[in-house]
Amino acid sequence: MEPSPAAGGLETTRLVSPRDRGGAGGSLRLKSLFTEPSEPLPEESKPVEMPFHHCHRDPLPPPGLTPERLHARRQLYAACAVCFVFMAGEVVATRTMTFGWHRSETLGALASVVSLWMVTGILLYLAFVRLLHSDYHIEGGAMLLTASIAVCANLLMAFVLHQAGPPHSHGSRGAEYAPLEEGPEEPLPLGNTSVRAAFVHVLGDLLQSFGVLAASILIYFKPQYKAADPISTFLFSICALGSTAPTLRDVLRILMEGTPRNVGFEPVRDTLLSVPGVRATHELHLWALTLTYHVASAHLAIDSTADPEAVLAEASSRLYSRFGFSSCTLQVEQYQPEMAQCLRCQEPPQA
């Protein structure tokens, strides 16, 4: 096999039989094999710094957001705010929820109370298990530190959620009629139901934290008295459950559409009967959507000589000013003698 130069820089290989090798007149068998030119491999190229990114036309973007992106973000924020306000307006007052979503406040308070009862139940169960089985160890130092932080945190939350009552005054409306919503200057006597329930929840946690703190101090100095932990859980859990009773009672009263706590049936009835021209009242209903949103409705039977518009205005004004109702619906009709024997016109029985 002998290489020979060929045109185009390619090499041609001649295959010569052993018999004719070295002879000039013998037959020659050729087979051309075309191969790549034998050039030395180039050395590994080094990266060359280019003015632009190797696969992008534009240079790398500067760090942070460009003014265009900042403007677009502000536009999106504004659009989201407008959309949220529109959705809130749709939710607050619709033809389905004609009173709005006031009851959601009461449902939130009920959820807070129920969650406190559930957590307390779990703690009581764990405390009962520890009393049955004494094979447990308590780190007094860690328990003391955790209980101290919990007490401070609960004290701070209780201070934030605490709602002060109105100043004690009688004035012209009498002591038993405390107006509920007269303006921003006078605080509400009962406060928001959800905030009140949250305060009660925090108060229950605070009581339990005090119990754990007292037990941790005892266990830190006397580790053999580790039973103080479940015992304190029992005692302070009972106190926490008792603190939820007033809130739970008010929530159930609202959900059952009972008469508001600070408003009596007889005082409202007597106020309506004291309006000039009113002979009788019936279908008197008093209920509340929240602790501060009270509603009243009634039928007023008036004399034939009375002015219905004047009676309606005077009766509504007295209900708003004396009892602080948020909504009053009064129907005026002519008095008929047979109303005294009508079963539907009779007052509800006393509890």
Tab-separated table of C-alpha atoms in Angstrom, residues 117-236:
chain	number	residue	atom	x	y	z
A	117	TRP	CA	-63.031	24.628	73.284
A	118	MET	CA	-61.330	22.181	70.909
A	119	VAL	CA	-57.808	23.208	71.934
A	120	THR	CA	-58.774	23.052	75.599
A	121	GLY	CA	-60.232	19.592	75.077
A	122	ILE	CA	-56.968	18.366	73.539
A	123	LEU	CA	-54.956	19.828	76.406
A	124	LEU	CA	-57.232	18.177	78.948
A	125	TYR	CA	-56.837	14.834	77.213
A	126	LEU	CA	-53.046	15.118	77.171
A	127	ALA	CA	-53.029	16.134	80.834
A	128	PHE	CA	-55.200	13.135	81.726
A	129	VAL	CA	-52.822	10.793	79.874
A	130	ARG	CA	-49.844	12.232	81.750
A	131	LEU	CA	-51.533	11.672	85.062
A	132	LEU	CA	-52.203	8.039	84.151
A	133	HIS	CA	-48.673	7.364	82.876
A	134	SER	CA	-45.796	8.893	84.811
A	135	ASP	CA	-43.119	7.917	82.289
A	136	TYR	CA	-42.510	11.371	80.917
A	137	HIS	CA	-39.779	13.940	81.371
A	138	ILE	CA	-40.153	17.707	81.459
A	139	GLU	CA	-37.355	20.160	80.726
A	140	GLY	CA	-37.908	22.735	83.440
A	141	GLY	CA	-35.721	25.430	81.856
A	142	ALA	CA	-37.284	25.211	78.409
A	143	MET	CA	-40.761	25.072	79.906
A	144	LEU	CA	-40.091	28.148	82.035
A	145	LEU	CA	-38.752	30.148	79.085
A	146	THR	CA	-41.619	29.166	76.794
A	147	ALA	CA	-44.261	29.934	79.417
A	148	SER	CA	-42.733	33.356	80.123
A	149	ILE	CA	-42.768	34.295	76.441
A	150	ALA	CA	-46.355	33.028	76.105
A	151	VAL	CA	-47.501	35.166	79.040
A	152	CYS	CA	-45.896	38.288	77.566
A	153	ALA	CA	-47.356	37.628	74.109
A	154	ASN	CA	-50.866	37.009	75.462
A	155	LEU	CA	-50.695	40.112	77.654
A	156	LEU	CA	-49.783	42.191	74.602
A	157	MET	CA	-52.606	40.714	72.505
A	158	ALA	CA	-55.107	41.171	75.341
A	159	PHE	CA	-54.109	44.832	75.650
A	160	VAL	CA	-54.574	45.343	71.899
A	161	LEU	CA	-57.950	43.577	71.768
A	162	HIS	CA	-59.388	45.027	74.972
A	163	GLN	CA	-62.529	47.093	74.383
A	164	ALA	CA	-63.375	49.714	76.963
A	165	GLY	CA	-67.016	50.299	77.822
A	166	PRO	CA	-68.797	53.644	77.629
A	167	PRO	CA	-68.598	56.132	80.473
A	168	HIS	CA	-71.298	55.780	83.098
A	169	SER	CA	-73.914	58.472	82.538
A	170	HIS	CA	-77.687	58.685	82.611
A	171	GLY	CA	-78.731	61.837	80.817
A	172	SER	CA	-82.190	62.348	79.399
A	173	ARG	CA	-82.634	58.846	78.021
A	174	GLY	CA	-82.473	57.042	81.322
A	175	ALA	CA	-80.033	54.501	82.677
A	176	GLU	CA	-81.500	51.440	81.004
A	177	TYR	CA	-81.333	52.781	77.444
A	178	ALA	CA	-77.725	52.961	76.253
A	179	PRO	CA	-77.631	54.141	72.617
A	180	LEU	CA	-75.567	51.757	70.536
A	181	GLU	CA	-74.654	53.746	67.443
A	182	GLU	CA	-74.805	57.529	67.658
A	183	GLY	CA	-71.534	58.495	66.061
A	184	PRO	CA	-67.778	58.018	66.256
A	185	GLU	CA	-67.364	60.058	69.435
A	186	GLU	CA	-69.128	57.619	71.769
A	187	PRO	CA	-67.638	54.127	72.105
A	188	LEU	CA	-69.873	51.148	71.562
A	189	PRO	CA	-70.989	49.504	74.798
A	190	LEU	CA	-70.707	45.951	73.547
A	191	GLY	CA	-68.085	46.187	70.828
A	192	ASN	CA	-67.468	44.012	67.823
A	193	THR	CA	-68.501	40.412	68.342
A	194	SER	CA	-65.474	38.935	66.610
A	195	VAL	CA	-63.044	41.194	68.495
A	196	ARG	CA	-64.768	40.367	71.759
A	197	ALA	CA	-64.546	36.632	71.012
A	198	ALA	CA	-60.875	37.017	70.076
A	199	PHE	CA	-60.263	38.839	73.366
A	200	VAL	CA	-61.955	36.024	75.277
A	201	HIS	CA	-59.841	33.515	73.348
A	202	VAL	CA	-56.651	35.383	74.243
A	203	LEU	CA	-57.828	35.664	77.841
A	204	GLY	CA	-58.261	31.894	77.988
A	205	ASP	CA	-54.784	31.389	76.557
A	206	LEU	CA	-53.432	33.876	79.088
A	207	LEU	CA	-54.950	31.945	81.979
A	208	GLN	CA	-53.476	28.718	80.712
A	209	SER	CA	-50.105	30.409	80.192
A	210	PHE	CA	-50.127	31.607	83.798
A	211	GLY	CA	-50.866	28.059	84.894
A	212	VAL	CA	-48.010	26.659	82.833
A	213	LEU	CA	-45.708	29.390	84.143
A	214	ALA	CA	-46.530	28.562	87.755
A	215	ALA	CA	-46.040	24.852	87.113
A	216	SER	CA	-42.756	25.437	85.286
A	217	ILE	CA	-41.340	27.450	88.196
A	218	LEU	CA	-42.182	24.622	90.566
A	219	ILE	CA	-40.774	21.952	88.250
A	220	TYR	CA	-37.616	23.977	87.583
A	221	PHE	CA	-36.712	24.032	91.269
A	222	LYS	CA	-38.405	20.731	92.245
A	223	PRO	CA	-38.266	18.311	89.290
A	224	GLN	CA	-39.934	15.580	91.350
A	225	TYR	CA	-43.163	17.601	91.275
A	226	LYS	CA	-43.668	17.201	87.521
A	227	ALA	CA	-47.326	16.301	88.110
A	228	ALA	CA	-47.922	20.032	88.616
A	229	ASP	CA	-47.988	20.435	84.826
A	230	PRO	CA	-51.133	18.335	84.107
A	231	ILE	CA	-52.811	19.504	87.322
A	232	SER	CA	-52.392	23.171	86.370
A	233	THR	CA	-53.723	22.347	82.918
A	234	PHE	CA	-56.903	20.965	84.469
A	235	LEU	CA	-57.477	23.949	86.739
A	236	PHE	CA	-56.810	26.744	84.276
